[in-house]
CSV table of N, CA and C in Angstrom, one decimal:
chain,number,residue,atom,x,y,z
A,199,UNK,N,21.1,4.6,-3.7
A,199,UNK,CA,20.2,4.1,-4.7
A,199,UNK,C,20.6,2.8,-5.2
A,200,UNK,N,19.7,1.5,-5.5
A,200,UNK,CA,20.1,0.7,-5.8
A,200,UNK,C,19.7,0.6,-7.4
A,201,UNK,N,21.0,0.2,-7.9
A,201,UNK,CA,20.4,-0.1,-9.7
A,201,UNK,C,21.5,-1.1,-10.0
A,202,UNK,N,21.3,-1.6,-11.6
A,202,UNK,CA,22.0,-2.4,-11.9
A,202,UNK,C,22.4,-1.6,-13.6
A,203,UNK,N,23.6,-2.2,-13.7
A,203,UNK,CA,24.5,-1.6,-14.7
A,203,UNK,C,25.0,-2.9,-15.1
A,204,UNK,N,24.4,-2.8,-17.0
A,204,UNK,CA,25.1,-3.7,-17.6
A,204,UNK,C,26.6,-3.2,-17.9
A,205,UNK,N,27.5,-4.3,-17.5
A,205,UNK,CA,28.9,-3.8,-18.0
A,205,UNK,C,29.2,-3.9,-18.8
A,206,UNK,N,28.7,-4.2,-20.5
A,206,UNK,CA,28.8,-3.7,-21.9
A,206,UNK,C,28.9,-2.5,-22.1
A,207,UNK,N,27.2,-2.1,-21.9
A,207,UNK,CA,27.3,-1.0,-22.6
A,207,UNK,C,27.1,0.2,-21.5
A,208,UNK,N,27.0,0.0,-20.4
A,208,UNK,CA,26.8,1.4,-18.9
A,208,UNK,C,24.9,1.7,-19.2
A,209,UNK,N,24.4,0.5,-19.4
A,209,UNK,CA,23.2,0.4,-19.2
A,209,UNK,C,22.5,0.6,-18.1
A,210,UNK,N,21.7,1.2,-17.6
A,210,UNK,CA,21.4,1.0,-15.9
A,210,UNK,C,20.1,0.6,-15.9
A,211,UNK,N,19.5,0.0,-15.0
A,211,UNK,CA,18.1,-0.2,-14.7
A,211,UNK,C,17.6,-0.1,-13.3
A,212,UNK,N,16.5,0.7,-12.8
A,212,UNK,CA,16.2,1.4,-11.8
A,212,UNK,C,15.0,1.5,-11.3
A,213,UNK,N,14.4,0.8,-10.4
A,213,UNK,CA,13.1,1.3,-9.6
A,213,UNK,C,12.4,2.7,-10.0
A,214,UNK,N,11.7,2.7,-10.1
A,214,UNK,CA,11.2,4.4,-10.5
A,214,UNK,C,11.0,5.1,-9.4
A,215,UNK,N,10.6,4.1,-8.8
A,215,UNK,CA,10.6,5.2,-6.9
A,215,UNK,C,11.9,5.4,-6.8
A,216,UNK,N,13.0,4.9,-6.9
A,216,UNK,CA,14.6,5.1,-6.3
A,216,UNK,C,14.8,6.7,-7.1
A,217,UNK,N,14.4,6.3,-8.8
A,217,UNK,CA,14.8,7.8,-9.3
A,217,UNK,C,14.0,8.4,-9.4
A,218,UNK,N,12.7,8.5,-8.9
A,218,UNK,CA,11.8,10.0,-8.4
A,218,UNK,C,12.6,10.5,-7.7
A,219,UNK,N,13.0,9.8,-6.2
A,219,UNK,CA,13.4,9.8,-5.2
A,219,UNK,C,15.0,11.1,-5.4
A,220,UNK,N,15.3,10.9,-6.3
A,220,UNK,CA,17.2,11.3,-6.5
A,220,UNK,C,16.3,12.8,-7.2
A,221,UNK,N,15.4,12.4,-8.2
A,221,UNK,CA,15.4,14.0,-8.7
A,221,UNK,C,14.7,14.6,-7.6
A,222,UNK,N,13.9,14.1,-7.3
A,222,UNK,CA,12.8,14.9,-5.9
A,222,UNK,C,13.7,15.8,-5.0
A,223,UNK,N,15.1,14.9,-4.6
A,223,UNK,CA,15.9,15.5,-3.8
A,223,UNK,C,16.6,16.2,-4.5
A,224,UNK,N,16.9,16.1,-5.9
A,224,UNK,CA,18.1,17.1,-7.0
A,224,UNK,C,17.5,18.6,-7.0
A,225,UNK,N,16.3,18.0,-6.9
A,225,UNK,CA,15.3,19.8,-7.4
A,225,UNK,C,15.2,20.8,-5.7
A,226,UNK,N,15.3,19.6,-4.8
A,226,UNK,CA,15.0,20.6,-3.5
A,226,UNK,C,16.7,21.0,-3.4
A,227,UNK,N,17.6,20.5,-3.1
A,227,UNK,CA,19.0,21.1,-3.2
A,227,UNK,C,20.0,21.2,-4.1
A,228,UNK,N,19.4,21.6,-5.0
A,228,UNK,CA,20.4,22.3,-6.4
A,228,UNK,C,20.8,23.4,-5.9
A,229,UNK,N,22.2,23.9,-5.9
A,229,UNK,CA,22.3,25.6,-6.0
A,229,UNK,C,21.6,26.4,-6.9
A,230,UNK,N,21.7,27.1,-6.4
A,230,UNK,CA,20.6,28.3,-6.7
A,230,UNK,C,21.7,28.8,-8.0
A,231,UNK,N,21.0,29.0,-9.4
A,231,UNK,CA,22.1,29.6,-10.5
A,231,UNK,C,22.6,28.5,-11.3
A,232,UNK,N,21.5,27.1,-10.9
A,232,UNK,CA,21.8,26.1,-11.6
A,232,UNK,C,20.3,25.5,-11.9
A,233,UNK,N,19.5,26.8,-12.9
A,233,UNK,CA,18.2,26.5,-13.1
A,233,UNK,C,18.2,25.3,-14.1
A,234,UNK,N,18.9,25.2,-15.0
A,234,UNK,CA,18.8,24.7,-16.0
A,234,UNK,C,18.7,23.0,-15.5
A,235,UNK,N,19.2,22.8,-14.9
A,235,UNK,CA,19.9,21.1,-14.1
A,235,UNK,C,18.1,21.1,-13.2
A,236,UNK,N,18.1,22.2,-12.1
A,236,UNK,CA,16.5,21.8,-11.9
A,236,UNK,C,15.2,21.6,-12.5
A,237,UNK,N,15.8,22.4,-13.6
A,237,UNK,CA,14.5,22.2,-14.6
A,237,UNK,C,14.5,20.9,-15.5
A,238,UNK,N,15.6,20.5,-16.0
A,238,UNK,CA,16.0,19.1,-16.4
A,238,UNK,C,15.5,17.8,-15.3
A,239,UNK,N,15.5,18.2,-13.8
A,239,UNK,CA,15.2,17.2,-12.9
A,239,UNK,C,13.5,17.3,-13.1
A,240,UNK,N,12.8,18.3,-12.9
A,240,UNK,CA,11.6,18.6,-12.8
A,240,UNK,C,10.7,17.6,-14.2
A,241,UNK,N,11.4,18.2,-15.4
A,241,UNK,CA,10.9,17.7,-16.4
A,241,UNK,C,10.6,15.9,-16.0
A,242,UNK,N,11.8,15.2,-16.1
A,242,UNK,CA,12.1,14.0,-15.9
A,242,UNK,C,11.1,13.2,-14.9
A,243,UNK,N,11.2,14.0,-13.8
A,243,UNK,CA,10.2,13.5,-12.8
A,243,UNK,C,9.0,13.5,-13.4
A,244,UNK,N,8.7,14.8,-13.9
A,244,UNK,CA,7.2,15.0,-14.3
A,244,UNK,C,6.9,14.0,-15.2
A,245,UNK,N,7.4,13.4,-16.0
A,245,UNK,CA,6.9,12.1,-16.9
A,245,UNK,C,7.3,11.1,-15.8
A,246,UNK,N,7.3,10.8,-15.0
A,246,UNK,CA,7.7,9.4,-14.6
A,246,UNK,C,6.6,9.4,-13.6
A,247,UNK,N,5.9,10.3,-13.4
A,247,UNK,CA,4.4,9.8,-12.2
A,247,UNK,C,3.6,10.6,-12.9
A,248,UNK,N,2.9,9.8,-11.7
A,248,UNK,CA,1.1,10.0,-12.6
A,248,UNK,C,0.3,10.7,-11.3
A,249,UNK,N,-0.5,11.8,-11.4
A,249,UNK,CA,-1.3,12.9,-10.6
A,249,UNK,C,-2.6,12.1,-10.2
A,250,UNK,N,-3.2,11.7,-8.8
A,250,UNK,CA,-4.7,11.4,-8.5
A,250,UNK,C,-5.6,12.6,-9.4
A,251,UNK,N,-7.2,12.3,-9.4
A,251,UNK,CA,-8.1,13.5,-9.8
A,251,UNK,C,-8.0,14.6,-8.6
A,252,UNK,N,-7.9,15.8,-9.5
A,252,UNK,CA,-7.5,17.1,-9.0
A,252,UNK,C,-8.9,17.3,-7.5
A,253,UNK,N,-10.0,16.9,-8.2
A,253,UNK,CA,-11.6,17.3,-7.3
A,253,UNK,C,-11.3,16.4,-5.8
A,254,UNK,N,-10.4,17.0,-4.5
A,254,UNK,CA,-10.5,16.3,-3.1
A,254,UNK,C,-11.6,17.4,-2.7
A,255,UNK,N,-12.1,18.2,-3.0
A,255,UNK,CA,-12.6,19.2,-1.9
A,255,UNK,C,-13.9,18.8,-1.1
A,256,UNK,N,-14.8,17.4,-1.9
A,256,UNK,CA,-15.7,17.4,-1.1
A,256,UNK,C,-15.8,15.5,-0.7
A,257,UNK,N,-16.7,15.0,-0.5
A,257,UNK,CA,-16.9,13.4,-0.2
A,257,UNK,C,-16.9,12.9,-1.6
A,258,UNK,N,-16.9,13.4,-2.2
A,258,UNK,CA,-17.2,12.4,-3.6
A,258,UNK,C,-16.2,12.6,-4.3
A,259,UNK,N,-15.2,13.6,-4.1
A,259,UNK,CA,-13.9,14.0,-4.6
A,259,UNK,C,-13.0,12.7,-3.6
A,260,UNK,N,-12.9,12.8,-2.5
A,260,UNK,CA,-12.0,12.0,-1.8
A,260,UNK,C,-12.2,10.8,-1.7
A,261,UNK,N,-13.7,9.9,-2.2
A,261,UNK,CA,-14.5,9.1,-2.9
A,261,UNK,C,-13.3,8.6,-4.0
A,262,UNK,N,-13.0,9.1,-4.9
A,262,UNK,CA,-12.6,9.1,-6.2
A,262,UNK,C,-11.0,8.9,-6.0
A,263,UNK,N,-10.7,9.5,-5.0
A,263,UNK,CA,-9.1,9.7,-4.8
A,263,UNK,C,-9.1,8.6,-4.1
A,264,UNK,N,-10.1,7.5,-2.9
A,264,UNK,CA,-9.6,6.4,-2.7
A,264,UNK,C,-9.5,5.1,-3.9
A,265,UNK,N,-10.4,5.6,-4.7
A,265,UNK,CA,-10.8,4.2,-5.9
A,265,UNK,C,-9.7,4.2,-6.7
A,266,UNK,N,-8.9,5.6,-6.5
A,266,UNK,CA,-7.7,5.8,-7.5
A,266,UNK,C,-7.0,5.1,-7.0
A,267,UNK,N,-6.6,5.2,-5.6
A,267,UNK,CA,-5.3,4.7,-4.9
A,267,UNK,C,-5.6,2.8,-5.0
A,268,UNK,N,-6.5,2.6,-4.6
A,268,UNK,CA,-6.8,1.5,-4.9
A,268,UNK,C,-6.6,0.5,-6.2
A,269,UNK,N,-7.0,1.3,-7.2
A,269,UNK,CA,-7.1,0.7,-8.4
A,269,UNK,C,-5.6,0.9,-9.1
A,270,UNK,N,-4.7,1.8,-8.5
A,270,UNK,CA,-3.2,1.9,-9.1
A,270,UNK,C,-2.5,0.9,-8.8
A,271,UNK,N,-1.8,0.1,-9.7
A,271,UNK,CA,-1.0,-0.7,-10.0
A,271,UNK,C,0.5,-0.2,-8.7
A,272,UNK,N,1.2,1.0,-8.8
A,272,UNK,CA,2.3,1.4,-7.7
A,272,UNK,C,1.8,1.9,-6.8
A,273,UNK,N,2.6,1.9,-6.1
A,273,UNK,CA,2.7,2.8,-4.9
A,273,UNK,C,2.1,4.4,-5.0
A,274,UNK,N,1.6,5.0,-3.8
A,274,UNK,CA,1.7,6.2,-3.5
A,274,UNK,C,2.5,7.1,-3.5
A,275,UNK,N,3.6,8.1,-4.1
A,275,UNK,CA,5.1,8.1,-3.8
A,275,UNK,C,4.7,9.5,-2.6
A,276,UNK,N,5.2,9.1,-1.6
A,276,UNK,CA,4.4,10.1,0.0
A,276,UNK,C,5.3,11.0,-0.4
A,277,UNK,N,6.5,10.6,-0.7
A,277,UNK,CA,7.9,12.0,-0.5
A,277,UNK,C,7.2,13.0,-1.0
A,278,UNK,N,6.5,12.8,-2.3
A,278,UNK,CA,6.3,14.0,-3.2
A,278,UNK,C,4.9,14.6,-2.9
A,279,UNK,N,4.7,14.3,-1.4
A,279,UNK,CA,3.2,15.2,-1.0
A,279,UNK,C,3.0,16.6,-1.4
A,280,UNK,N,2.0,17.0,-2.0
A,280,UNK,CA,1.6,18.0,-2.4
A,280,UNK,C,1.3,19.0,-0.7
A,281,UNK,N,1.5,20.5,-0.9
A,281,UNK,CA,1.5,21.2,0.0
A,281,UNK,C,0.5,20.9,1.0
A,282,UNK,N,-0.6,20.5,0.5
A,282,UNK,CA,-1.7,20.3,1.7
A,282,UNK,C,-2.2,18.7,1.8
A,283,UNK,N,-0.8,17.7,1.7
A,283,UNK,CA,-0.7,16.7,2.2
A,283,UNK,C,-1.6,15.6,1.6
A,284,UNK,N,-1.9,15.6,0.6
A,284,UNK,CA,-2.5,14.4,0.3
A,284,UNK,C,-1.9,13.3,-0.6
A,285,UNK,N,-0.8,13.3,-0.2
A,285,UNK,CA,0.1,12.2,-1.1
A,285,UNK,C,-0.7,12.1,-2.6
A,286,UNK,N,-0.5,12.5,-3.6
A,286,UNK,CA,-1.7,12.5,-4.7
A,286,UNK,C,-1.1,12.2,-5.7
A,287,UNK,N,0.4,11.6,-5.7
A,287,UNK,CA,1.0,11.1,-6.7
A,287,UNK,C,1.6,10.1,-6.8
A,288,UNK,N,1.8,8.9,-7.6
A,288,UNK,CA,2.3,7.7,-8.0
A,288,UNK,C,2.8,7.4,-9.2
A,289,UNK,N,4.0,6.3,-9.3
A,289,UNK,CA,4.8,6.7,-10.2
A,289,UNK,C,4.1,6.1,-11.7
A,290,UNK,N,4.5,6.2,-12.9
A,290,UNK,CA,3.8,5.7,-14.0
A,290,UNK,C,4.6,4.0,-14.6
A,291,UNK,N,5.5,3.7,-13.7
A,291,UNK,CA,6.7,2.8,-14.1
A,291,UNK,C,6.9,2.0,-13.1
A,292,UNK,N,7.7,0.6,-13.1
A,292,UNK,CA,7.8,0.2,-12.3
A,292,UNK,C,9.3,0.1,-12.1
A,293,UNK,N,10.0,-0.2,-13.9
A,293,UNK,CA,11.7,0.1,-13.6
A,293,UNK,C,12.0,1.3,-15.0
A,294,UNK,N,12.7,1.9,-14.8
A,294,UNK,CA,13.2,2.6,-15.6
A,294,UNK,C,14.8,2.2,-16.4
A,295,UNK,N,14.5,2.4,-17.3
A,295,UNK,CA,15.9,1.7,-17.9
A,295,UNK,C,16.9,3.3,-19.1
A,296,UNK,N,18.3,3.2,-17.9
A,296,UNK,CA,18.9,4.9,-18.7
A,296,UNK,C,19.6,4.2,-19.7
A,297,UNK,N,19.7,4.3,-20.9
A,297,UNK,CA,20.3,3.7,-21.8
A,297,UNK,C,21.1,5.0,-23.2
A,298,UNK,N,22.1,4.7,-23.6
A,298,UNK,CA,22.5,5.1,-25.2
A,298,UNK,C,23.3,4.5,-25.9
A,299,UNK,N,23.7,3.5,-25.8
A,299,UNK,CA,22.9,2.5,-27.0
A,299,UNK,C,22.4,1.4,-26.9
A,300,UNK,N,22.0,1.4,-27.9
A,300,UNK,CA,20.5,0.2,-29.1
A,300,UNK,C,21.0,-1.1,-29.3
A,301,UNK,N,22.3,-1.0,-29.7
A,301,UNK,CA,23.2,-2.6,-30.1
A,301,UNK,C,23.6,-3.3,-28.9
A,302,UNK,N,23.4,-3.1,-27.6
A,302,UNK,CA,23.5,-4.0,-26.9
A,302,UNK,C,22.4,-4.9,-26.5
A,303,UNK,N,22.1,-6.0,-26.1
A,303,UNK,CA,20.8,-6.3,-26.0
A,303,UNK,C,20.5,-7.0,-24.2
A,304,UNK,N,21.2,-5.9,-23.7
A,304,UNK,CA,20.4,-6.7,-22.4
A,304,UNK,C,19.2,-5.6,-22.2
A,305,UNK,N,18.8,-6.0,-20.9
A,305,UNK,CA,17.4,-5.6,-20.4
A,305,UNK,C,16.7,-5.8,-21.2
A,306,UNK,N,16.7,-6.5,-21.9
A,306,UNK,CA,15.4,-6.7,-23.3
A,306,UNK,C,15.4,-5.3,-23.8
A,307,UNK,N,16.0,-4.4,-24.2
A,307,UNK,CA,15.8,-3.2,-24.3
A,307,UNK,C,14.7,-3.0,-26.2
A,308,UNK,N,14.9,-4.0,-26.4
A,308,UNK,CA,13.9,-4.5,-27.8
A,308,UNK,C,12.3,-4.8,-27.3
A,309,UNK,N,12.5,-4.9,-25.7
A,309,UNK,CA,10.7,-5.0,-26.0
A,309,UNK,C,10.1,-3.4,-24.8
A,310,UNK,N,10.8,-2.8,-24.6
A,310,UNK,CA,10.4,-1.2,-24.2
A,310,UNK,C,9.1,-1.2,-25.2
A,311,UNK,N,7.9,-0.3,-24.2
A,311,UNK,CA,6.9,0.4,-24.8
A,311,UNK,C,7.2,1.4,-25.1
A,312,UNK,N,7.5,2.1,-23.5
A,312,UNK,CA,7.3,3.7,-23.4
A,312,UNK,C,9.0,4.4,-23.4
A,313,UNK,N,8.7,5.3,-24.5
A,313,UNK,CA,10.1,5.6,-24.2
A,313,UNK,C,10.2,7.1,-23.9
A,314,UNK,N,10.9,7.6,-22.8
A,314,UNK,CA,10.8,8.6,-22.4
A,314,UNK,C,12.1,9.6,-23.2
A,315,UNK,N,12.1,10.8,-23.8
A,315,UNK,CA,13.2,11.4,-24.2
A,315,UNK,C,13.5,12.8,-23.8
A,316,UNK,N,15.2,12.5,-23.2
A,316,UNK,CA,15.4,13.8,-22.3
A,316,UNK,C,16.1,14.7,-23.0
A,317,UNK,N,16.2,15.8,-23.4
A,317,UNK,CA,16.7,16.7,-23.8
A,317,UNK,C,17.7,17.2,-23.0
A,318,UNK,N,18.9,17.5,-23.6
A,318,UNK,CA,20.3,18.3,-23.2
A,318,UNK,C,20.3,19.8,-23.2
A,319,UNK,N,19.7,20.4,-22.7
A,319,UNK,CA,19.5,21.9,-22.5
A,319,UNK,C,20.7,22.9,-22.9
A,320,UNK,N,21.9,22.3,-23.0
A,320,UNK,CA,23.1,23.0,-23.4
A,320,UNK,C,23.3,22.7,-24.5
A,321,UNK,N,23.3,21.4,-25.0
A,321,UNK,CA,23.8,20.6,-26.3
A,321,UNK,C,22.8,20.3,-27.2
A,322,UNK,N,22.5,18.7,-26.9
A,322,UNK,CA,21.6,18.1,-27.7
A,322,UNK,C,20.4,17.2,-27.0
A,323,UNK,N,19.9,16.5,-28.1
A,323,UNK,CA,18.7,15.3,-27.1
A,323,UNK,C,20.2,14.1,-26.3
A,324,UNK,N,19.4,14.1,-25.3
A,324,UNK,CA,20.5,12.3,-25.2
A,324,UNK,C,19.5,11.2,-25.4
């Protein structure tokens, strides 16, 4: 995966397809007895793309699923094809930025919109 890490503070910044990509693969080969870490991947993923409209079943459904793909700003992310193949998901970001702490100021981290927050399932929020 390629990312960049401020050497202050262990800032990273990341393609969002690179880290779909890491949890997509965390969730298919986790050991089995390590629900908690899959479900932490699952979560994470699940905010970071965005689902086409559910209605493919007829012409005016798959109508709608082209104007979608079309009109989206990213990519299609294909890895994460849904069982009956219609690639139907794209990511909601373009870089993701893993951060803890606020006092350093690279990545602009002062002009973030969306801030995603992941919970520590054993501990605390991080």
């Amino acid at each position: 995966m390629h990312y960049v890490e401020c050497g202050l503070c262990g800032t990273i910044r990341v393609e969002a397809i690179e880290l779909a990509r890491v949890f997509h693969s965390s969730i298919a080969h986790v050991e089995k007895g390590n629900e908690k870490f899959r479900y932490l991947c699952s979560d994470i993923l699940g905010q970071i793309i965005v689902s086409a409209p559910d209605d493919f079943d007829d012409i005016e459904g798959y109508e709608k699923f082209e104007k979608w793909k079309e009109e989206n700003e990213r990519p299609v992310y294909d890895f994460l094809d849904t069982c009956d193949g219609t690639g139907n998901v794209c990511g909601s970001y373009d870089d993701i930025v893993l951060f803890n702490d606020l006092t350093c100021d690279c990545f602009n981290k002062d002009k973030i919109k969306n801030e995603i927050v992941i919970y520590n399932y054993n501990t605390a929020q991080l």
